[in-house]
CSV table of C-alpha atoms in Angstrom, one decimal:
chain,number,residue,atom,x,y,z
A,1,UNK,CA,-27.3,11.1,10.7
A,2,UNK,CA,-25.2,11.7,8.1
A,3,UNK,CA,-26.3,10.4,4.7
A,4,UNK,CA,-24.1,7.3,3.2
A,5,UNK,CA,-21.9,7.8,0.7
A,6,UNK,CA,-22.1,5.3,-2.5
A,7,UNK,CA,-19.4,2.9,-2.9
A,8,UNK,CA,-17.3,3.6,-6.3
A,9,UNK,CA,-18.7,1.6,-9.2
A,10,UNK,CA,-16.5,-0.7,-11.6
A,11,UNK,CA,-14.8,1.3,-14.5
A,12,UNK,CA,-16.7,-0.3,-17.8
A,13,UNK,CA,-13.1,-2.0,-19.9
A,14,UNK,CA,-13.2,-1.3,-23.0
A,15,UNK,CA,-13.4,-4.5,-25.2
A,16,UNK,CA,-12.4,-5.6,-28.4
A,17,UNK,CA,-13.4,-8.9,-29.0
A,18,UNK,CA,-13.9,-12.1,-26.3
A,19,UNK,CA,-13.9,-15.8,-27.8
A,20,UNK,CA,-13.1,-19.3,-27.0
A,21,UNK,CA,-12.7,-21.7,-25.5
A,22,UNK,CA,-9.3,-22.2,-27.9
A,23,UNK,CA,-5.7,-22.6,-26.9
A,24,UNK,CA,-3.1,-20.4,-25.8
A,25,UNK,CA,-1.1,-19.8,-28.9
A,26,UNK,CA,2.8,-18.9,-27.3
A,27,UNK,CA,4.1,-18.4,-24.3
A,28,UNK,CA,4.0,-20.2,-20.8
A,29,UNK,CA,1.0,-21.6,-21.5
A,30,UNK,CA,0.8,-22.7,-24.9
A,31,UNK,CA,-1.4,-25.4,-25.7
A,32,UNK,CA,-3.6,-24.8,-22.7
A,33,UNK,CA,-7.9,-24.8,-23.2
A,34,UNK,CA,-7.9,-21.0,-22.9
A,35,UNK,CA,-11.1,-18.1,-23.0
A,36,UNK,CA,-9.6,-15.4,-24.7
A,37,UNK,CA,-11.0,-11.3,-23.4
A,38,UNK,CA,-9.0,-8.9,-25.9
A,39,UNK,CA,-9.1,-5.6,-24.4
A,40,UNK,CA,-9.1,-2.4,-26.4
A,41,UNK,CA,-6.3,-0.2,-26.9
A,42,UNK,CA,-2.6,0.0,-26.3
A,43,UNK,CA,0.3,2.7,-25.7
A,44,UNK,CA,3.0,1.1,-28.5
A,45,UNK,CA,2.8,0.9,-32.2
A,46,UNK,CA,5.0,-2.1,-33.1
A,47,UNK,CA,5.7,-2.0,-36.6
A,48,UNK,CA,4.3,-5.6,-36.5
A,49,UNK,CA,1.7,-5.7,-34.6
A,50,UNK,CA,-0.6,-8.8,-35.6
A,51,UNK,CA,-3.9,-7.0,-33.8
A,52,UNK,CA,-4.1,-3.5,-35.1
A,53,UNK,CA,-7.8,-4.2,-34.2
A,54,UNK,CA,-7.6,-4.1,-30.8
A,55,UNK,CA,-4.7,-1.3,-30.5
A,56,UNK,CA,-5.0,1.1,-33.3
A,57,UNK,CA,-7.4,3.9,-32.1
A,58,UNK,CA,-9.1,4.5,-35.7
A,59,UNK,CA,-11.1,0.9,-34.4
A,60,UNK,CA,-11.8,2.3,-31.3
A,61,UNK,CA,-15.8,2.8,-32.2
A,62,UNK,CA,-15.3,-0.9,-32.3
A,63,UNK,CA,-14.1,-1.4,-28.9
A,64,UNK,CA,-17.5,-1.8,-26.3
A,65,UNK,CA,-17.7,-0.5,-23.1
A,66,UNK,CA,-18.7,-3.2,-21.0
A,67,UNK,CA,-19.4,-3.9,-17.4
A,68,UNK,CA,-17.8,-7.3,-15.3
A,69,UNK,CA,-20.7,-8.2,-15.3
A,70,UNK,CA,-21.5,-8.5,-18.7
A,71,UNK,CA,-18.1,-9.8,-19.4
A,72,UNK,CA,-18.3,-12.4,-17.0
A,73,UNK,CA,-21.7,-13.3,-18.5
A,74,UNK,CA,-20.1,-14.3,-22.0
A,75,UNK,CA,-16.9,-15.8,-20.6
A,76,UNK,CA,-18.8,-18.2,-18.5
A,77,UNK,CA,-21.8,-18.8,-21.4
A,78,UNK,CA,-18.2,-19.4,-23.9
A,79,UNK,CA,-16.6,-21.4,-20.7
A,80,UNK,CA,-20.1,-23.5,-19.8
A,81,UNK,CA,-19.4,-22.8,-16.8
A,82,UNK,CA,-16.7,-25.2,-16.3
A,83,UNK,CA,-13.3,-23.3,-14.6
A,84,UNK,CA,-11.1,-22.0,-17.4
A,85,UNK,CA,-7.7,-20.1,-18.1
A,86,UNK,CA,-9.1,-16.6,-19.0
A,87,UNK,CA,-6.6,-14.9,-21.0
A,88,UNK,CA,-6.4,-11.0,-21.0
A,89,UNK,CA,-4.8,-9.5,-24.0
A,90,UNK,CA,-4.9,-6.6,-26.1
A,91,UNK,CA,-3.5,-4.1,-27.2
A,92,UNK,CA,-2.2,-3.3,-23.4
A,93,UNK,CA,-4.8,-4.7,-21.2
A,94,UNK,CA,-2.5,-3.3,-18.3
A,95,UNK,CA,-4.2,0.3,-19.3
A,96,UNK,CA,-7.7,-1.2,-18.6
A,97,UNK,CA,-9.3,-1.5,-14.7
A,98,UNK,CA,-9.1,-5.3,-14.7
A,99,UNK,CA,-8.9,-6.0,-11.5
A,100,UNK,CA,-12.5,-6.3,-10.1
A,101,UNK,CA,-13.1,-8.9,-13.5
A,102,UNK,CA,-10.2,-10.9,-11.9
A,103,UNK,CA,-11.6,-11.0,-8.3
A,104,UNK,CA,-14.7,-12.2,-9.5
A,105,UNK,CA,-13.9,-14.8,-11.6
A,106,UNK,CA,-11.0,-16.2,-9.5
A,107,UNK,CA,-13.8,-16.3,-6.5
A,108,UNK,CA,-15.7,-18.7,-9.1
A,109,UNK,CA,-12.6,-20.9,-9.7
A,110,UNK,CA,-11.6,-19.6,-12.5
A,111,UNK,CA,-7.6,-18.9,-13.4
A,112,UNK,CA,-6.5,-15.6,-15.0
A,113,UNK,CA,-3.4,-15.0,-17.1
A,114,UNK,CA,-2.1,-11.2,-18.9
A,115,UNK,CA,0.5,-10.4,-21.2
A,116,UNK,CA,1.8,-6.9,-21.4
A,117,UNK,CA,4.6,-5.0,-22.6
A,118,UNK,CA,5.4,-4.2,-19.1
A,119,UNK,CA,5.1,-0.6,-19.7
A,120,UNK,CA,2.4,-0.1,-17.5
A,121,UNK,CA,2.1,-1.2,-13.7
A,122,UNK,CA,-1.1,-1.8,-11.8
A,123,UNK,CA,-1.8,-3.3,-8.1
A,124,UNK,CA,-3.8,-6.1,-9.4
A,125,UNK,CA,-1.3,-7.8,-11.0
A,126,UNK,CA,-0.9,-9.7,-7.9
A,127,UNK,CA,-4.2,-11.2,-8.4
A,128,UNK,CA,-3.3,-13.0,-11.8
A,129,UNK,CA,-2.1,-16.6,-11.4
A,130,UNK,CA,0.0,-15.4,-14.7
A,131,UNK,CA,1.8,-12.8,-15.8
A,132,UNK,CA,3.6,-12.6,-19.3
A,133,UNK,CA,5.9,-9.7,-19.8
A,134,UNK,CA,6.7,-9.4,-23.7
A,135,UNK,CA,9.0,-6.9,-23.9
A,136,UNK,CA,9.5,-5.5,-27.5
A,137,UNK,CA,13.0,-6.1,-29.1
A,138,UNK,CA,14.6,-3.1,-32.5
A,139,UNK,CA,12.1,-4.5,-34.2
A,140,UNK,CA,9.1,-3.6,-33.1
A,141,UNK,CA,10.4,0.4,-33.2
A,142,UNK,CA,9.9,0.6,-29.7
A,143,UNK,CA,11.8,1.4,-26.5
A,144,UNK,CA,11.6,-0.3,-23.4
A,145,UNK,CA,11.2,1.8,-20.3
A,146,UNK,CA,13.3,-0.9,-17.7
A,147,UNK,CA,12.5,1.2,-14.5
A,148,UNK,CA,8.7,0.7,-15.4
A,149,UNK,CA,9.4,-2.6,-16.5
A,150,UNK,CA,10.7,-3.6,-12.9
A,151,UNK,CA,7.8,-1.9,-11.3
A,152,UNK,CA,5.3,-4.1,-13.2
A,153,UNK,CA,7.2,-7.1,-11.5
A,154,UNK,CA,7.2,-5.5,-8.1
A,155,UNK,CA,3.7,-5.0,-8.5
A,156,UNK,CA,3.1,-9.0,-9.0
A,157,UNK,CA,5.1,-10.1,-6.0
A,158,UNK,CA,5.0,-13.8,-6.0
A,159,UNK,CA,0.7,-13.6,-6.9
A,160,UNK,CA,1.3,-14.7,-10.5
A,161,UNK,CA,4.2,-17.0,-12.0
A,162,UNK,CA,6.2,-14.9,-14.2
A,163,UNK,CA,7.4,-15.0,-17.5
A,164,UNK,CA,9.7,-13.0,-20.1
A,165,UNK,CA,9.1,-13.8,-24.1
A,166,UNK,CA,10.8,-11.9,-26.6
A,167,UNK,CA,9.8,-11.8,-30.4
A,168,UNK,CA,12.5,-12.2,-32.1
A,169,UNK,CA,13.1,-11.4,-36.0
A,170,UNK,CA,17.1,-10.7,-36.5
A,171,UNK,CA,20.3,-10.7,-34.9
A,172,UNK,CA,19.3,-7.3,-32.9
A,173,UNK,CA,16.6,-9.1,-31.4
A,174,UNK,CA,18.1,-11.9,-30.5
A,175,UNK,CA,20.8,-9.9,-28.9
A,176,UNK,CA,18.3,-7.6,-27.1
A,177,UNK,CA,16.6,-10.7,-25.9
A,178,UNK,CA,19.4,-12.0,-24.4
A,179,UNK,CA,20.3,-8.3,-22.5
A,180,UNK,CA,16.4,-9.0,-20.9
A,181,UNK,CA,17.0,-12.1,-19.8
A,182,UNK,CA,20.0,-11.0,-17.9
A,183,UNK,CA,18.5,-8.3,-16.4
A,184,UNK,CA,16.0,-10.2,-14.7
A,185,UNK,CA,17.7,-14.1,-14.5
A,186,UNK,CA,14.7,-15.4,-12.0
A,187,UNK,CA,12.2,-15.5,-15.1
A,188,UNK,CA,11.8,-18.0,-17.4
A,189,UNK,CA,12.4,-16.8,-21.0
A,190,UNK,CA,10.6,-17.7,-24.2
A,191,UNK,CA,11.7,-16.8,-27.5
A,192,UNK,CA,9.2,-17.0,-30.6
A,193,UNK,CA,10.2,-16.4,-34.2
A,194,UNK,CA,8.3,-13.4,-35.4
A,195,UNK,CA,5.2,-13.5,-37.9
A,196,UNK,CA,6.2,-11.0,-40.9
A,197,UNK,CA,2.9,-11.2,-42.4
A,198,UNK,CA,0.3,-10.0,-40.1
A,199,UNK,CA,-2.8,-9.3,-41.0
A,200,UNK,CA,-4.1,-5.6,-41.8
A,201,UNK,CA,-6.9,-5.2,-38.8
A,202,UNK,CA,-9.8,-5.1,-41.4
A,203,UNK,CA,-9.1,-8.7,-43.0
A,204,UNK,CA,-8.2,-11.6,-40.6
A,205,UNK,CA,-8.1,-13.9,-43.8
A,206,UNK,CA,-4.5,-12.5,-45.1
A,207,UNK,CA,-2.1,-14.7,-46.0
A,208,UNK,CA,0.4,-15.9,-43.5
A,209,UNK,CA,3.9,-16.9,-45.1
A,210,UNK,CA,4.4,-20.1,-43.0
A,211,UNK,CA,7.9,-21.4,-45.2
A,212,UNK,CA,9.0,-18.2,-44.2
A,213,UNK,CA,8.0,-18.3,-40.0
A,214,UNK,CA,9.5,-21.5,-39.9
A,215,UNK,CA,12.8,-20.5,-41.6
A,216,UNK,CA,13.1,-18.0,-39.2
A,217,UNK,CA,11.9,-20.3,-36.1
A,218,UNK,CA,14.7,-23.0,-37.5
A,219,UNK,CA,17.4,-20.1,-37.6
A,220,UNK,CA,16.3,-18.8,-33.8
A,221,UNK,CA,16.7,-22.7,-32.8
A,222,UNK,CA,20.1,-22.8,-34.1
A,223,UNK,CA,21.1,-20.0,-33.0
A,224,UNK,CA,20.1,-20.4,-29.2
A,225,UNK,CA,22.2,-24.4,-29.5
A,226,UNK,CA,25.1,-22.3,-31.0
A,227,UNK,CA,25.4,-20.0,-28.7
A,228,UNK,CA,25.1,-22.1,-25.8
A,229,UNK,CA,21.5,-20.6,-24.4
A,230,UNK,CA,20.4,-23.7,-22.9
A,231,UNK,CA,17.9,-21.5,-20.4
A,232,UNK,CA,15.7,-20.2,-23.5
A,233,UNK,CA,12.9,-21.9,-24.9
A,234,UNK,CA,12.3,-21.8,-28.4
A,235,UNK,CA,8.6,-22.2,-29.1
A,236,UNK,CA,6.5,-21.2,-32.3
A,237,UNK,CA,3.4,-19.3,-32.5
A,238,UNK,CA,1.1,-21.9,-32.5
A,239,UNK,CA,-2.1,-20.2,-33.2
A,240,UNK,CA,-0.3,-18.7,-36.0
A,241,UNK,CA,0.4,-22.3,-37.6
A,242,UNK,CA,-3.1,-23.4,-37.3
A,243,UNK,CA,-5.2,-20.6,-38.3
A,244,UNK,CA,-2.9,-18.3,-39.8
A,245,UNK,CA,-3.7,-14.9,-39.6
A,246,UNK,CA,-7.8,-15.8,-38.5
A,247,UNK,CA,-9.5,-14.2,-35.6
A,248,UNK,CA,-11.9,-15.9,-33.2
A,249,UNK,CA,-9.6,-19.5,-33.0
């Protein structure tokens, strides 16, 4: 008899910080009671990027290698227990095997929700009950990659409900936003005013210009009436208003 071979152990994921509970801050599911797992590293740069920490790889000493199970262990000691929304960010969390963390916890009640670029596809997105594509306008210096884009939603199927959000700082934005949205009319879009102060990743106390977010979130509203995009929502960051710049909250 042949001897039996091992079964393939879990990948650790890479982690850069998990707290909570808190609320979502943007999004779909702003305002919701949320658990918060911030994954480690990420294949953009924006040029605003509020969590260097968790993307920029001089912090990756900082970033643990942990296994579900020790994840799982915190989020349900931060969660007492009690069903949450777990909320995988990053960085990219797509880059990071995710996908056994989400079978557990969902087979312990638990709901699961990841935002990504939508640069990078993976099978388990069909296990999320959400899934947030940001994609990143001029702005942010980056280019979006549509084809892998669309294979990030092909990947989810109709597991997760789906969102598009768009940061949006200027006309170019707003303009790019409104391209994304017609490429993919089925999802719901959400626009957020962008936050031009975010914090360097060493100090989560910096100062957050808030006049200047909310003359920016008063322009995006004015603009979306003006222009007749009664599909978009308009929606702040709310985290942002609250705690300004802190980590943790």
């Amino acid at each position: 008899m042949s001897a039996a071979v091992d079964a393939p152990r879990d990948l650790p994921i890479r982690i850069s910080e998990i707290f909570g509970p808190t609320i979502q801050g943007e999004g779909l599911l702003i305002g919701l009671p949320t658990v918060f797992v911030r994954t480690g590293g990420c294949d953009y740069r924006c040029s605003w990027c509020d969590t260097l920490h968790a993307v920029d790889s001089d912090y990756r000493d900082d970033w643990k290698p942990l296994s579900v199970e020790a994840i799982w262990a915190e989020v349900v000691r931060l969660s007492g227990g009690k069903p949450i929304t777990v909320s995988l960010s990053g960085g990219n969390p797509a880059i990071q095997p995710l996908g056994p963390l989400i079978r557990k916890g969902k087979g312990e009640g638990y709901r699961f929700a990841l935002e990504t670029q939508g640069s990078i596809c993976k099978d388990w997105f069909a296990d999320l009950d959400y899934l947030v594509l940001s994609a990143k306008p001029p702005s942010s210096g980056m280019e979006t990659d549509w084809q892998a884009f669309e294979n990030c939603l092909e990947a989810a199927g109709t597991g997760p409900q789906l969102a598009l959000k768009v940061v949006v700082f200027d006309d170019a934005d707003f303009a790019y936003a409104r391209e994304a949205a017609s490429r993919f009319p089925a999802l719901p879009v959400y626009l957020q005013p962008g936050n031009h102060t975010p914090p360097p990743p060493d100090d989560d106390d910096a100062r957050v210009d808030v006049d200047g977010i909310m003359d920016r979130m008063l322009w995006l509203v004015e603009k979306v009436a003006s222009e007749r995009w009664f599909e978009a929502r308009v929606l702040p960051q709310l985290h942002v208003l609250l705690w300004g710049n802190r980590r943790g909250v």
